[in-house]
């Protein structure tokens, strides 16, 4: 029907790259809010299309999620594969080429990188195996090059350094520090080269921790929070119910949980506040007891690593479940996290005046990410990835 002006109504044409637009938008949404925090309707709304149009491309939200997860793992695998013309280069040069390729891929997919880092648990078992196979192949490629560069390394130390490089490079998906691409490349590259040449301490004997004393039937609010964190870590926040929390805490009924928290979301928020407090409370005493910025940072590193080894589940939840925190609380927690990082960065700039404030924040985020990533892969009892090794790697990232 003609418009009032007599001109024909413009015809909206389907973009030729619609599927790519859907992929980019959904990956960023899943990365920010998690698989369970996003609906197909919300993705369609962001694309300004109907849900029906979206379903023409993907039969379900899971199909879209799965495709993006496997696409990102394929990007990682392709980044490790060196161009044919570089195969004759010395090992040191090939390691540099590989690091730069991975950095370029990470920057190109920065808005969706957290999807691959934290959401894999929501794939089906079969799809997790496929994802794991691709990531394992990428890791083998990295380790093979490191073995050529550093033939003296043990297999365990090689694996620790390989995981550290991936962690540094992909950690940019967990924060919003803004740097020009050249500066971002330069600082990530320098940190990776320092780590790839790092002299890790030798394996240490990790004592087997004594089992905690049996609390019997004594209930405390802290027990409820601790059991909740364990469940969030094991199953993922969306897959844990208040009934699960009540049972794990030894409460007689789910309603008993509400005597202490208004909702399951309040429990998650309390966990985040606890994690943030552990970091912020350490800054003042570390600075007061130190005679230099380097010493203060070294003290903070040791305390952070020790605390993370003690609270593995909390450290993981703090990174993986931020998308499930209520928006208002998420903003407050992000501000607390930002202030904590800025305190570390301020000390780092004092120790390394050549760094800008943004570059220092980037390195702090990279160092902090190492702790959770190494913990996920090696746990707390691996002789080649004990507290002394993780602290050494954090110092290497920060101080170069």
Short mmCIF file of C-alpha atoms in Angstrom, two decimals:
data_model
loop_
_atom_site.label_atom_id
_atom_site.label_comp_id
_atom_site.label_asym_id
_atom_site.label_seq_id
_atom_site.Cartn_x
_atom_site.Cartn_y
_atom_site.Cartn_z
CA UNK A 1 0.00 0.00 0.00
CA UNK A 2 1.52 3.39 -0.94
CA UNK A 3 2.70 5.65 1.84
CA UNK A 4 0.94 8.95 2.50
CA UNK A 5 3.54 10.80 0.43
CA UNK A 6 2.77 8.67 -2.60
CA UNK A 7 6.17 6.97 -2.42
CA UNK A 8 6.33 3.15 -2.12
CA UNK A 9 7.23 1.79 1.29
CA UNK A 10 10.88 0.69 1.40
CA UNK A 11 11.39 -3.05 1.31
CA UNK A 12 13.54 -4.54 4.07
CA UNK A 13 15.93 -7.05 2.59
CA UNK A 14 17.53 -9.88 4.49
CA UNK A 15 21.24 -9.17 5.05
CA UNK A 16 23.51 -11.56 3.19
CA UNK A 17 25.57 -12.06 6.35
CA UNK A 18 22.65 -12.64 8.71
CA UNK A 19 23.94 -15.97 9.96
CA UNK A 20 27.29 -14.37 10.83
CA UNK A 21 25.46 -11.53 12.58
CA UNK A 22 23.45 -14.07 14.59
CA UNK A 23 26.63 -15.91 15.51
CA UNK A 24 28.42 -12.77 16.72
CA UNK A 25 25.45 -11.44 18.68
CA UNK A 26 24.61 -14.74 20.35
CA UNK A 27 28.23 -15.51 21.24
CA UNK A 28 28.59 -12.14 22.96
CA UNK A 29 25.27 -12.61 24.80
CA UNK A 30 26.17 -16.12 25.98
CA UNK A 31 29.62 -14.89 26.98
CA UNK A 32 28.23 -12.01 29.05
CA UNK A 33 25.16 -13.60 30.64
CA UNK A 34 25.81 -17.33 30.33
CA UNK A 35 23.90 -19.96 28.41
CA UNK A 36 20.97 -20.01 30.82
CA UNK A 37 20.79 -16.23 31.06
CA UNK A 38 19.92 -15.68 27.40
CA UNK A 39 16.77 -16.51 25.43
CA UNK A 40 16.26 -16.78 21.69
CA UNK A 41 13.78 -13.92 21.96
CA UNK A 42 16.45 -11.66 23.47
CA UNK A 43 18.92 -12.56 20.74
CA UNK A 44 16.29 -11.88 18.09
CA UNK A 45 15.49 -8.53 19.71
CA UNK A 46 19.14 -7.47 19.64
CA UNK A 47 19.25 -8.33 15.94
CA UNK A 48 15.94 -6.55 15.29
CA UNK A 49 14.43 -9.66 13.77
CA UNK A 50 11.58 -11.94 14.80
CA UNK A 51 12.05 -15.13 16.76
CA UNK A 52 10.62 -16.96 13.77
CA UNK A 53 13.38 -15.59 11.55
CA UNK A 54 15.98 -16.69 14.10
CA UNK A 55 14.55 -20.22 14.24
CA UNK A 56 14.90 -20.46 10.46
CA UNK A 57 18.66 -20.52 11.00
CA UNK A 58 18.82 -22.51 14.26
CA UNK A 59 16.26 -25.02 15.52
CA UNK A 60 16.97 -24.26 19.19
CA UNK A 61 19.00 -22.14 21.57
CA UNK A 62 21.19 -25.14 22.29
CA UNK A 63 21.99 -25.61 18.58
CA UNK A 64 23.12 -22.00 18.41
CA UNK A 65 25.13 -22.32 21.63
CA UNK A 66 26.79 -25.55 20.51
CA UNK A 67 27.78 -24.13 17.13
CA UNK A 68 29.38 -21.07 18.71
CA UNK A 69 31.29 -23.11 21.27
CA UNK A 70 32.72 -25.42 18.62
CA UNK A 71 33.43 -22.52 16.26
CA UNK A 72 35.53 -20.81 18.93
CA UNK A 73 37.43 -24.01 19.72
CA UNK A 74 38.13 -24.38 16.00
CA UNK A 75 39.46 -20.80 15.91
CA UNK A 76 41.83 -21.72 18.74
CA UNK A 77 43.03 -24.84 16.92
CA UNK A 78 43.56 -22.94 13.68
CA UNK A 79 45.55 -20.23 15.46
CA UNK A 80 48.07 -22.81 16.71
CA UNK A 81 48.61 -24.25 13.23
CA UNK A 82 51.61 -22.44 11.74
CA UNK A 83 51.62 -21.34 8.10
CA UNK A 84 53.50 -23.74 5.84
CA UNK A 85 56.13 -21.11 5.07
CA UNK A 86 57.09 -20.83 8.74
CA UNK A 87 57.83 -24.51 9.30
CA UNK A 88 61.57 -24.05 8.77
CA UNK A 89 61.95 -21.16 11.18
CA UNK A 90 63.90 -21.66 14.42
CA UNK A 91 61.79 -22.84 17.34
CA UNK A 92 61.97 -19.45 19.10
CA UNK A 93 60.57 -17.69 16.02
CA UNK A 94 57.83 -20.27 15.55
CA UNK A 95 56.78 -19.85 19.19
CA UNK A 96 56.54 -16.11 18.61
CA UNK A 97 54.46 -16.62 15.46
CA UNK A 98 52.12 -18.97 17.31
CA UNK A 99 51.75 -16.58 20.27
CA UNK A 100 50.98 -13.67 17.94
CA UNK A 101 48.44 -15.76 16.04
CA UNK A 102 46.66 -16.73 19.25
CA UNK A 103 46.70 -13.13 20.47
CA UNK A 104 45.21 -11.91 17.19
CA UNK A 105 42.45 -14.54 17.43
CA UNK A 106 41.74 -13.65 21.05
CA UNK A 107 41.47 -9.94 20.26
CA UNK A 108 39.22 -10.62 17.26
CA UNK A 109 36.89 -12.72 19.43
CA UNK A 110 37.32 -10.84 22.70
CA UNK A 111 33.62 -10.22 23.26
CA UNK A 112 32.85 -13.93 23.08
CA UNK A 113 36.02 -15.38 24.62
CA UNK A 114 34.42 -15.91 28.04
CA UNK A 115 31.91 -18.25 26.38
CA UNK A 116 34.65 -20.78 25.66
CA UNK A 117 36.33 -20.22 29.03
CA UNK A 118 33.32 -20.69 31.33
CA UNK A 119 30.27 -22.14 29.60
CA UNK A 120 31.49 -25.53 28.32
CA UNK A 121 29.88 -27.37 31.23
CA UNK A 122 26.45 -26.76 29.69
CA UNK A 123 27.20 -28.77 26.57
CA UNK A 124 25.99 -32.35 26.38
CA UNK A 125 28.53 -35.04 27.25
CA UNK A 126 29.08 -35.88 23.58
CA UNK A 127 29.59 -32.25 22.60
CA UNK A 128 31.93 -31.68 25.57
CA UNK A 129 34.06 -34.53 24.27
CA UNK A 130 34.22 -32.94 20.83
CA UNK A 131 35.07 -29.57 22.32
CA UNK A 132 37.69 -31.14 24.58
CA UNK A 133 39.28 -32.98 21.68
CA UNK A 134 39.79 -29.75 19.72
CA UNK A 135 41.17 -27.86 22.71
CA UNK A 136 43.44 -30.80 23.56
CA UNK A 137 44.75 -30.80 19.98
CA UNK A 138 45.51 -27.08 20.26
CA UNK A 139 47.30 -27.71 23.55
CA UNK A 140 49.38 -30.48 21.96
CA UNK A 141 50.44 -28.07 19.24
CA UNK A 142 51.52 -25.51 21.80
CA UNK A 143 53.35 -28.09 23.91
CA UNK A 144 55.16 -29.53 20.91
CA UNK A 145 56.62 -26.13 20.07
CA UNK A 146 57.53 -25.44 23.68
CA UNK A 147 59.30 -28.81 23.82
CA UNK A 148 61.45 -27.75 20.86
CA UNK A 149 62.17 -24.38 22.44
CA UNK A 150 62.76 -25.79 25.93
CA UNK A 151 63.82 -29.46 25.61
CA UNK A 152 65.00 -29.44 29.22
CA UNK A 153 61.45 -29.03 30.54
CA UNK A 154 59.64 -31.96 32.04
CA UNK A 155 56.29 -32.86 30.51
CA UNK A 156 54.52 -31.47 33.57
CA UNK A 157 56.37 -28.15 33.45
CA UNK A 158 55.71 -27.94 29.71
CA UNK A 159 51.99 -28.42 30.38
CA UNK A 160 52.00 -25.75 33.09
CA UNK A 161 53.66 -23.21 30.78
CA UNK A 162 51.33 -24.08 27.90
CA UNK A 163 48.25 -23.56 30.07
CA UNK A 164 49.74 -20.31 31.37
CA UNK A 165 50.15 -18.95 27.83
CA UNK A 166 46.56 -19.78 26.93
CA UNK A 167 45.39 -18.18 30.15
CA UNK A 168 47.25 -14.92 29.56
CA UNK A 169 46.05 -14.64 25.98
CA UNK A 170 42.38 -15.47 26.59
CA UNK A 171 42.03 -13.55 29.87
CA UNK A 172 41.11 -10.40 27.93
CA UNK A 173 37.63 -11.88 27.57
CA UNK A 174 37.07 -11.50 31.31
CA UNK A 175 37.56 -7.73 31.59
CA UNK A 176 37.08 -4.46 29.72
CA UNK A 177 40.49 -2.80 29.96
CA UNK A 178 40.78 -0.65 26.84
CA UNK A 179 44.09 -0.38 25.03
CA UNK A 180 45.04 0.36 21.42
CA UNK A 181 45.47 -2.91 19.55
CA UNK A 182 49.21 -2.41 19.13
CA UNK A 183 49.72 -1.82 22.86
CA UNK A 184 47.46 -4.76 23.72
CA UNK A 185 49.44 -7.00 21.37
CA UNK A 186 52.75 -5.77 22.71
CA UNK A 187 51.96 -6.32 26.39
CA UNK A 188 50.34 -9.73 25.91
CA UNK A 189 53.22 -10.83 23.69
CA UNK A 190 55.86 -9.67 26.19
CA UNK A 191 54.09 -11.44 29.07
CA UNK A 192 53.85 -14.67 27.05
CA UNK A 193 57.50 -14.57 26.00
CA UNK A 194 58.56 -14.00 29.61
CA UNK A 195 56.49 -16.99 30.74
CA UNK A 196 57.66 -19.23 27.87
CA UNK A 197 61.26 -18.64 28.98
CA UNK A 198 60.48 -18.84 32.69
CA UNK A 199 62.55 -21.05 34.98
CA UNK A 200 59.89 -22.78 37.01
CA UNK A 201 60.85 -24.02 40.45
CA UNK A 202 61.28 -27.79 40.58
CA UNK A 203 58.43 -30.09 41.60
CA UNK A 204 57.56 -29.90 45.27
CA UNK A 205 56.07 -32.41 47.61
CA UNK A 206 52.49 -31.32 48.23
CA UNK A 207 51.29 -32.62 51.59
CA UNK A 208 47.94 -34.33 51.57
CA UNK A 209 45.52 -32.06 53.38
CA UNK A 210 43.95 -33.54 56.46
CA UNK A 211 40.19 -33.94 56.16
CA UNK A 212 38.29 -31.14 57.89
CA UNK A 213 36.84 -32.01 61.27
CA UNK A 214 33.38 -33.46 61.11
CA UNK A 215 30.99 -30.68 62.14
CA UNK A 216 28.36 -33.22 63.11
CA UNK A 217 24.88 -31.80 63.01
CA UNK A 218 25.90 -28.26 63.94
CA UNK A 219 24.56 -25.81 61.38
CA UNK A 220 25.95 -22.33 60.78
CA UNK A 221 25.15 -19.73 58.11
CA UNK A 222 28.76 -20.07 56.92
CA UNK A 223 28.16 -23.79 56.31
CA UNK A 224 25.17 -22.93 54.14
CA UNK A 225 27.24 -20.49 52.09
CA UNK A 226 30.12 -22.95 51.76
CA UNK A 227 27.86 -25.79 50.62
CA UNK A 228 26.19 -23.46 48.13
CA UNK A 229 29.54 -22.46 46.64
CA UNK A 230 30.52 -26.11 46.31
CA UNK A 231 27.29 -26.87 44.45
CA UNK A 232 27.62 -23.80 42.18
CA UNK A 233 31.15 -24.92 41.34
CA UNK A 234 30.21 -28.54 40.72
CA UNK A 235 26.97 -28.12 38.75
CA UNK A 236 26.78 -24.49 37.67
CA UNK A 237 24.54 -21.94 39.36
CA UNK A 238 21.48 -22.46 37.08
CA UNK A 239 21.50 -26.19 37.79
CA UNK A 240 21.37 -25.81 41.58
CA UNK A 241 18.05 -25.43 43.40
CA UNK A 242 17.25 -24.17 46.86
CA UNK A 243 16.23 -27.74 47.65
CA UNK A 244 19.73 -28.91 46.72
CA UNK A 245 21.27 -26.27 48.98
CA UNK A 246 19.02 -27.19 51.92
CA UNK A 247 19.84 -30.88 51.57
CA UNK A 248 23.61 -30.28 51.29
CA UNK A 249 23.50 -27.98 54.34
CA UNK A 250 21.57 -30.43 56.46
CA UNK A 251 18.50 -28.21 56.74
CA UNK A 252 15.14 -29.89 57.27
CA UNK A 253 13.38 -28.07 54.42
CA UNK A 254 14.11 -25.56 51.62
CA UNK A 255 12.13 -22.92 53.49
CA UNK A 256 14.84 -22.93 56.18
CA UNK A 257 17.27 -21.41 53.66
CA UNK A 258 15.14 -18.27 53.56
CA UNK A 259 15.84 -17.56 57.20
CA UNK A 260 19.33 -16.55 56.11
CA UNK A 261 18.97 -15.47 52.47
CA UNK A 262 16.03 -14.03 50.58
CA UNK A 263 16.79 -16.06 47.46
CA UNK A 264 19.31 -18.27 45.72
CA UNK A 265 20.56 -15.13 43.99
CA UNK A 266 21.35 -13.57 47.37
CA UNK A 267 23.53 -16.57 48.20
CA UNK A 268 25.49 -16.10 44.97
CA UNK A 269 25.89 -12.41 45.74
CA UNK A 270 27.18 -13.26 49.22
CA UNK A 271 29.74 -15.59 47.66
CA UNK A 272 30.96 -12.82 45.36
CA UNK A 273 31.20 -10.36 48.23
CA UNK A 274 33.21 -12.88 50.20
CA UNK A 275 35.65 -13.36 47.32
CA UNK A 276 36.02 -9.62 46.76
CA UNK A 277 36.59 -9.00 50.47
CA UNK A 278 39.39 -11.57 50.62
CA UNK A 279 41.24 -9.54 47.95
CA UNK A 280 40.49 -6.03 49.18
CA UNK A 281 41.27 -6.77 52.83
CA UNK A 282 44.79 -7.87 51.93
CA UNK A 283 45.90 -4.65 50.20
CA UNK A 284 46.26 -2.35 53.22
CA UNK A 285 48.30 -4.71 55.41
CA UNK A 286 50.53 -5.73 52.48
CA UNK A 287 51.38 -2.11 51.67
CA UNK A 288 51.87 -1.17 55.33
CA UNK A 289 54.30 -4.04 55.95
CA UNK A 290 56.36 -3.51 52.78
CA UNK A 291 59.23 -1.18 51.98
CA UNK A 292 58.69 -1.06 48.21
CA UNK A 293 55.92 -1.54 45.63
CA UNK A 294 57.63 -4.75 44.45
CA UNK A 295 57.59 -6.19 47.95
CA UNK A 296 53.95 -5.20 48.47
CA UNK A 297 52.94 -6.89 45.22
CA UNK A 298 54.95 -9.98 46.04
CA UNK A 299 53.15 -10.20 49.38
CA UNK A 300 49.78 -9.75 47.70
CA UNK A 301 50.61 -12.46 45.17
CA UNK A 302 51.55 -14.93 47.89
CA UNK A 303 48.40 -14.16 49.87
CA UNK A 304 46.15 -14.36 46.81
CA UNK A 305 47.61 -17.69 45.69
CA UNK A 306 47.36 -19.16 49.20
CA UNK A 307 43.76 -17.99 49.53
CA UNK A 308 42.84 -19.35 46.11
CA UNK A 309 44.33 -22.74 46.88
CA UNK A 310 42.27 -22.80 50.08
CA UNK A 311 39.08 -21.61 48.33
CA UNK A 312 39.31 -23.25 44.89
CA UNK A 313 35.55 -23.45 44.43
CA UNK A 314 34.99 -19.83 45.40
CA UNK A 315 37.70 -18.63 43.02
CA UNK A 316 36.10 -20.52 40.12
CA UNK A 317 32.58 -19.34 40.94
CA UNK A 318 33.81 -15.74 41.14
CA UNK A 319 34.91 -15.89 37.50
CA UNK A 320 32.34 -18.24 36.02
CA UNK A 321 29.04 -17.06 37.48
CA UNK A 322 29.14 -13.25 37.31
CA UNK A 323 26.49 -13.31 34.58
CA UNK A 324 24.02 -14.86 37.03
CA UNK A 325 24.28 -12.08 39.59
CA UNK A 326 21.41 -9.58 39.58
CA UNK A 327 22.28 -6.56 37.36
CA UNK A 328 22.37 -4.00 40.18
CA UNK A 329 24.54 -6.21 42.36
CA UNK A 330 26.68 -7.10 39.37
CA UNK A 331 27.47 -3.42 38.86
CA UNK A 332 28.46 -3.00 42.51
CA UNK A 333 30.63 -6.12 42.45
CA UNK A 334 32.29 -5.07 39.21
CA UNK A 335 33.14 -1.74 40.87
CA UNK A 336 34.69 -3.54 43.85
CA UNK A 337 36.67 -5.76 41.51
CA UNK A 338 37.80 -2.72 39.52
CA UNK A 339 39.01 -0.97 42.68
CA UNK A 340 40.94 -4.07 43.76
CA UNK A 341 42.62 -4.33 40.36
CA UNK A 342 43.42 -0.62 40.40
CA UNK A 343 45.20 -1.00 43.76
CA UNK A 344 47.38 -3.77 42.32
CA UNK A 345 47.92 -1.75 39.13
CA UNK A 346 48.94 1.34 41.10
CA UNK A 347 51.66 -0.67 42.83
CA UNK A 348 52.74 -2.17 39.52
CA UNK A 349 53.12 1.24 37.86
CA UNK A 350 55.21 2.37 40.84
CA UNK A 351 57.42 -0.69 40.33
CA UNK A 352 57.46 -0.38 36.52
CA UNK A 353 57.09 3.31 35.55
CA UNK A 354 57.25 2.44 31.84
CA UNK A 355 53.73 0.98 32.08
CA UNK A 356 50.60 3.05 31.61
CA UNK A 357 47.79 2.57 34.11
CA UNK A 358 45.77 0.62 31.50
CA UNK A 359 48.73 -1.63 30.67
CA UNK A 360 49.22 -2.35 34.36
CA UNK A 361 45.55 -3.28 34.77
CA UNK A 362 45.83 -5.60 31.78
CA UNK A 363 48.78 -7.41 33.35
CA UNK A 364 47.05 -7.66 36.73
CA UNK A 365 44.00 -9.27 35.12
CA UNK A 366 46.27 -11.67 33.23
CA UNK A 367 48.11 -12.67 36.40
CA UNK A 368 44.91 -13.19 38.38
CA UNK A 369 43.44 -15.34 35.60
CA UNK A 370 46.42 -17.68 35.82
CA UNK A 371 45.39 -18.76 39.29
CA UNK A 372 41.93 -19.98 38.41
CA UNK A 373 42.95 -21.52 35.07
CA UNK A 374 45.88 -23.45 36.51
CA UNK A 375 43.69 -24.53 39.41
CA UNK A 376 41.01 -25.85 37.08
CA UNK A 377 43.52 -27.92 35.13
CA UNK A 378 45.96 -29.10 37.79
CA UNK A 379 44.13 -28.78 41.10
CA UNK A 380 45.89 -28.05 44.38
CA UNK A 381 48.00 -31.19 44.76
CA UNK A 382 50.03 -31.30 41.53
CA UNK A 383 53.78 -31.27 42.32
CA UNK A 384 54.59 -29.13 39.25
CA UNK A 385 51.81 -26.62 39.87
CA UNK A 386 51.90 -25.93 43.59
CA UNK A 387 51.56 -22.52 45.24
CA UNK A 388 55.23 -21.72 44.66
CA UNK A 389 54.88 -22.30 40.90
CA UNK A 390 51.70 -20.25 40.51
CA UNK A 391 53.16 -17.37 42.52
CA UNK A 392 56.30 -17.48 40.35
CA UNK A 393 54.20 -17.29 37.16
CA UNK A 394 52.19 -14.36 38.51
CA UNK A 395 55.40 -12.51 39.30
CA UNK A 396 56.70 -13.27 35.83
CA UNK A 397 53.59 -11.80 34.19
CA UNK A 398 53.63 -8.69 36.35
CA UNK A 399 57.35 -7.93 36.53
CA UNK A 400 58.42 -9.38 33.17
#
